[in-house]
Short mmCIF file of C-alpha atoms and ligand atoms in Angstrom, two decimals:
data_model
loop_
_atom_site.label_atom_id
_atom_site.label_comp_id
_atom_site.label_asym_id
_atom_site.label_seq_id
_atom_site.Cartn_x
_atom_site.Cartn_y
_atom_site.Cartn_z
CA MET A 350 -5.60 43.99 57.16
CA THR A 351 -7.30 42.65 54.01
CA ARG A 352 -7.05 44.24 50.56
CA TRP A 353 -10.61 45.44 51.06
CA ASP A 354 -9.74 46.90 54.47
CA GLU A 355 -7.10 48.99 52.70
CA ARG A 356 -9.54 50.11 50.02
CA PHE A 357 -12.18 51.02 52.62
CA THR A 358 -9.81 52.93 54.92
CA GLY A 359 -10.68 56.63 55.13
CA GLU A 360 -13.81 58.69 55.51
CA ALA A 361 -15.04 58.38 51.89
CA PHE A 362 -17.35 55.52 50.90
CA LEU A 363 -15.85 53.70 47.90
CA PHE A 364 -19.25 52.78 46.42
CA GLY A 365 -21.17 55.67 47.95
CA THR A 366 -23.84 55.64 50.64
CA GLU A 367 -26.88 55.21 48.40
CA PRO A 368 -28.19 51.70 47.71
CA ASN A 369 -27.38 49.74 44.60
CA ARG A 370 -30.11 50.56 42.07
CA TRP A 371 -30.91 46.94 41.19
CA LEU A 372 -31.37 46.09 44.86
CA ALA A 373 -33.60 49.13 45.43
CA ARG A 374 -35.73 48.15 42.45
CA GLN A 375 -36.08 44.51 43.49
CA ALA A 376 -36.49 44.95 47.27
CA PRO A 377 -40.31 45.24 47.08
CA ARG A 378 -40.29 41.50 46.36
CA ILE A 379 -39.21 40.89 49.98
CA VAL A 380 -41.93 40.34 52.57
CA SER A 381 -42.53 43.45 54.67
CA GLY A 382 -40.32 43.51 57.78
CA GLY A 383 -38.49 40.39 56.59
CA ARG A 384 -35.03 39.16 57.61
CA VAL A 385 -32.39 39.88 54.98
CA LEU A 386 -28.87 38.46 54.74
CA SER A 387 -26.37 40.57 52.79
CA LEU A 388 -23.14 38.75 51.90
CA GLY A 389 -20.09 40.87 50.96
CA GLU A 390 -21.88 43.96 52.32
CA GLY A 391 -18.77 46.17 52.38
CA GLU A 392 -19.31 49.66 53.83
CA GLY A 393 -23.02 49.25 54.44
CA ARG A 394 -24.81 51.25 51.76
CA ASN A 395 -27.21 48.40 50.98
CA ALA A 396 -27.76 47.04 54.50
CA VAL A 397 -28.41 50.49 55.93
CA TRP A 398 -30.88 51.34 53.17
CA LEU A 399 -32.68 48.01 53.68
CA ALA A 400 -32.89 48.64 57.43
CA GLY A 401 -34.42 52.04 56.65
CA GLN A 402 -37.08 50.22 54.61
CA GLY A 403 -38.05 48.24 57.72
CA PHE A 404 -36.14 45.02 57.02
CA ARG A 405 -34.06 43.26 59.69
CA VAL A 406 -30.62 42.99 58.14
CA GLU A 407 -27.60 40.82 58.87
CA ALA A 408 -24.51 42.04 57.00
CA VAL A 409 -21.53 39.71 56.53
CA ASP A 410 -18.14 40.73 55.13
CA GLY A 411 -14.47 39.91 55.50
CA SER A 412 -13.55 43.57 56.00
CA ALA A 413 -13.69 44.79 59.60
CA VAL A 414 -13.03 48.31 58.31
CA GLY A 415 -16.00 48.10 55.93
CA LEU A 416 -18.41 46.81 58.56
CA GLU A 417 -17.26 49.41 61.11
CA LYS A 418 -18.17 52.08 58.56
CA ALA A 419 -21.47 50.26 57.97
CA ARG A 420 -22.28 50.48 61.70
CA ARG A 421 -21.41 54.18 61.75
CA LEU A 422 -23.59 54.80 58.68
CA ALA A 423 -26.44 52.94 60.38
CA ASP A 424 -26.03 55.09 63.51
CA ALA A 425 -26.01 58.25 61.42
CA ARG A 426 -29.24 57.17 59.72
CA GLY A 427 -30.87 56.09 63.00
CA VAL A 428 -31.25 52.41 62.05
CA SER A 429 -29.71 49.22 63.33
CA ILE A 430 -28.08 46.36 61.43
CA GLY A 431 -26.38 43.15 62.51
CA THR A 432 -22.78 42.73 61.36
CA THR A 433 -20.47 39.73 61.22
CA VAL A 434 -16.83 39.98 60.14
CA MET A 435 -16.08 36.68 58.45
CA ASP A 436 -14.16 35.22 55.55
CA LEU A 437 -16.97 33.69 53.51
CA ALA A 438 -14.89 30.52 53.18
CA ALA A 439 -16.26 29.83 56.69
CA PHE A 440 -19.86 30.79 55.87
CA ARG A 441 -22.52 28.13 56.44
CA PRO A 442 -26.30 28.47 56.11
CA ALA A 443 -27.85 30.02 59.20
CA PRO A 444 -30.10 27.74 61.30
CA GLU A 445 -32.96 30.25 61.05
CA PRO A 446 -33.66 30.82 57.36
CA PHE A 447 -33.84 34.31 55.86
CA ASP A 448 -36.60 35.94 53.79
CA ALA A 449 -34.01 37.28 51.35
CA VAL A 450 -30.34 37.09 50.47
CA VAL A 451 -28.49 39.92 48.73
CA LEU A 452 -25.20 39.54 46.85
CA VAL A 453 -24.12 42.77 45.17
CA PHE A 454 -20.75 42.79 43.40
CA LEU A 455 -19.47 39.95 45.58
CA HIS A 456 -16.87 38.43 43.26
CA LEU A 457 -15.27 35.20 44.46
CA PRO A 458 -12.83 32.74 42.88
CA PRO A 459 -14.13 29.45 41.45
CA GLY A 460 -14.60 26.83 44.13
CA LEU A 461 -15.35 29.34 46.87
CA ARG A 462 -17.91 31.05 44.61
CA GLU A 463 -20.04 27.93 44.09
CA ALA A 464 -19.85 27.00 47.79
CA VAL A 465 -20.91 30.47 48.93
CA HIS A 466 -23.71 30.67 46.37
CA ARG A 467 -25.03 27.25 47.46
CA ALA A 468 -24.88 28.29 51.11
CA ALA A 469 -26.64 31.58 50.30
CA GLU A 470 -29.42 29.67 48.56
CA ALA A 471 -29.65 27.24 51.49
CA SER A 472 -30.00 30.23 53.86
CA LEU A 473 -33.35 31.09 52.27
CA ARG A 474 -36.72 29.82 53.38
CA PRO A 475 -38.84 28.35 50.58
CA GLY A 476 -40.24 31.35 48.70
CA GLY A 477 -37.42 33.55 49.99
CA VAL A 478 -35.94 36.07 47.56
CA ALA A 479 -32.44 36.10 46.02
CA ILE A 480 -31.18 39.43 44.62
CA VAL A 481 -27.84 39.33 42.79
CA GLU A 482 -25.71 41.69 40.72
CA GLY A 483 -22.20 41.15 39.40
CA PHE A 484 -19.90 42.06 36.53
CA THR A 485 -19.67 39.93 33.37
CA PRO A 486 -16.48 39.14 31.40
CA ALA A 487 -17.35 42.05 29.06
CA GLN A 488 -16.55 44.32 32.04
CA LEU A 489 -12.84 43.73 31.30
CA ALA A 490 -13.19 46.33 28.53
CA PHE A 491 -14.38 48.97 31.03
CA THR A 492 -12.74 50.90 33.86
CA SER A 493 -15.80 51.20 36.13
CA GLY A 494 -14.72 48.54 38.63
CA GLY A 495 -14.71 44.79 39.15
CA PRO A 496 -11.98 42.15 39.25
CA LYS A 497 -9.51 41.84 36.39
CA GLN A 498 -9.34 38.02 36.66
CA PRO A 499 -11.71 36.54 34.03
CA ASP A 500 -12.61 33.57 36.27
CA MET A 501 -14.00 35.92 38.92
CA LEU A 502 -16.59 37.39 36.54
CA TYR A 503 -20.14 36.10 36.19
CA THR A 504 -22.66 35.29 33.49
CA ALA A 505 -26.37 34.48 33.65
CA GLU A 506 -25.57 30.87 32.77
CA LEU A 507 -22.99 30.62 35.56
CA LEU A 508 -25.44 32.01 38.14
CA ARG A 509 -28.17 29.65 36.94
CA GLY A 510 -25.80 26.75 37.62
CA ASP A 511 -24.69 28.08 41.02
CA PHE A 512 -28.26 28.53 42.30
CA PRO A 513 -30.13 25.39 41.19
CA GLY A 514 -32.90 25.96 43.74
CA ILE A 515 -33.75 29.51 42.64
CA SER A 516 -36.53 30.12 40.16
CA TRP A 517 -35.42 33.37 38.51
CA ASP A 518 -38.10 35.90 37.61
CA VAL A 519 -35.36 37.88 35.91
CA LEU A 520 -31.74 36.98 35.18
CA GLU A 521 -30.19 39.15 32.50
CA GLU A 522 -26.90 40.53 31.26
CA SER A 523 -26.91 44.20 30.32
CA ARG A 524 -24.85 47.30 29.63
CA LEU A 525 -25.52 50.25 31.89
CA GLU A 526 -24.02 53.39 33.37
CA LEU A 527 -22.80 52.97 36.94
CA ASP A 528 -22.85 55.90 39.36
CA GLU A 529 -21.91 54.37 42.73
CA GLY A 530 -19.30 56.45 44.54
CA PRO A 531 -15.76 56.80 43.17
CA GLY A 532 -15.40 53.00 42.87
CA HIS A 533 -18.10 52.36 40.28
CA GLN A 534 -18.37 55.13 37.70
CA GLY A 535 -19.15 54.88 34.01
CA PRO A 536 -20.20 52.29 31.44
CA ALA A 537 -20.38 48.72 32.78
CA SER A 538 -21.46 45.23 31.83
CA VAL A 539 -23.41 43.42 34.54
CA VAL A 540 -25.55 40.38 35.19
CA ARG A 541 -28.53 40.95 37.44
CA GLY A 542 -31.01 38.51 38.89
CA ALA A 543 -34.02 38.31 41.17
CA GLY A 544 -35.87 35.13 42.00
CA ARG A 545 -37.30 32.90 44.70
CA ARG A 546 -36.21 29.67 46.34
CA THR A 547 -38.40 26.87 45.14
CA PRO A 548 -40.23 24.86 47.85
C1 SAM B 1363 -16.91 45.18 45.39
S1 SAM B 1363 -17.14 45.11 47.13
C2 SAM B 1363 -18.90 45.24 47.20
C3 SAM B 1363 -19.43 45.74 48.50
C4 SAM B 1363 -20.94 45.94 48.57
N1 SAM B 1363 -21.66 44.74 48.25
C5 SAM B 1363 -21.38 47.06 47.68
O1 SAM B 1363 -21.87 46.78 46.58
O2 SAM B 1363 -21.23 48.22 48.09
C6 SAM B 1363 -16.85 43.40 47.50
C7 SAM B 1363 -17.00 43.05 48.95
O3 SAM B 1363 -16.89 41.63 49.11
C8 SAM B 1363 -16.12 41.35 50.25
N2 SAM B 1363 -15.47 40.05 50.08
C9 SAM B 1363 -14.77 39.62 49.01
N3 SAM B 1363 -14.31 38.37 49.22
C10 SAM B 1363 -14.72 38.01 50.46
C11 SAM B 1363 -14.57 36.84 51.26
N4 SAM B 1363 -13.88 35.78 50.82
N5 SAM B 1363 -15.14 36.83 52.48
C12 SAM B 1363 -15.82 37.90 52.95
N6 SAM B 1363 -16.02 39.04 52.23
C13 SAM B 1363 -15.46 39.08 51.01
C14 SAM B 1363 -15.11 42.48 50.34
O4 SAM B 1363 -14.60 42.63 51.64
C15 SAM B 1363 -15.95 43.67 49.86
O5 SAM B 1363 -16.56 44.31 50.93
#
C-alpha cells in the first residue's frame, strides 16, 4: 500500500468530488470530445468531471485505492473513464497522442519530475493542450496542502524548463484560497499554466 493509498482509504474524498477550478476554467481550450490524459489523477474528481463534459479520459495514478474510488465516482455519475494504476517512473508517451494532458497537484521529486513532464508533453499531438497546477515554494508558509520538501515544489520558471515544447498562453504564480475537500483548504500559493504543444 502506497502513502497515497493510505491517505485515500475511507469513504471521504480527500480533495473533494468537484473538479479543480483551474482545470474547469481551462478545459474549454480542449477540442470537443477530445482524448484527455490525466496524470496523478488520485480519486477521480477531475477525470470524472471531464468525462461528464464529453471528453474521453484516461486517468493514471500510482494509487489503486484512489483509482478504485475514481471508478466508483464515475459509475455514480453515469460516465466512464479509463484507469491505469502505475508508478509514473514507468510512464512513457502513449503511441496514440492525446488532445490534452492534465497535471493537477502532481508533485514529483527532481529527476522523475522532468522525465514525467517530458513524457506528458510528448503524449500530446501538435496543438494539444497542457493544463497544469502545482504549489510553489511559498506554499511552505501555508497549511493548505502540498509537499513539505522544497525540491518538490514548482515555479513558473521550472515548468517552462520542463515543458520546452509547450507554448504557454498563461503560466503564472498566484495566491488564492483553496476549497478542495479536507485536503486543500485555505490560503495557498500556486503556479498554474495552460498552453499548447508547438507543431
Ligand atoms: C495531491 S494528489 C492529487 C490528486 C489529483 N490530481 C487531485 O488534484 O485531486 C497527488 C497524486 O499523485 C499521485 N502520485 C504521486 N507520485 C506518483 C508516482 N510516482 N506515480 C504515480 N502517481 C503518483 C498520488 O498517488 C496522488 O494521487
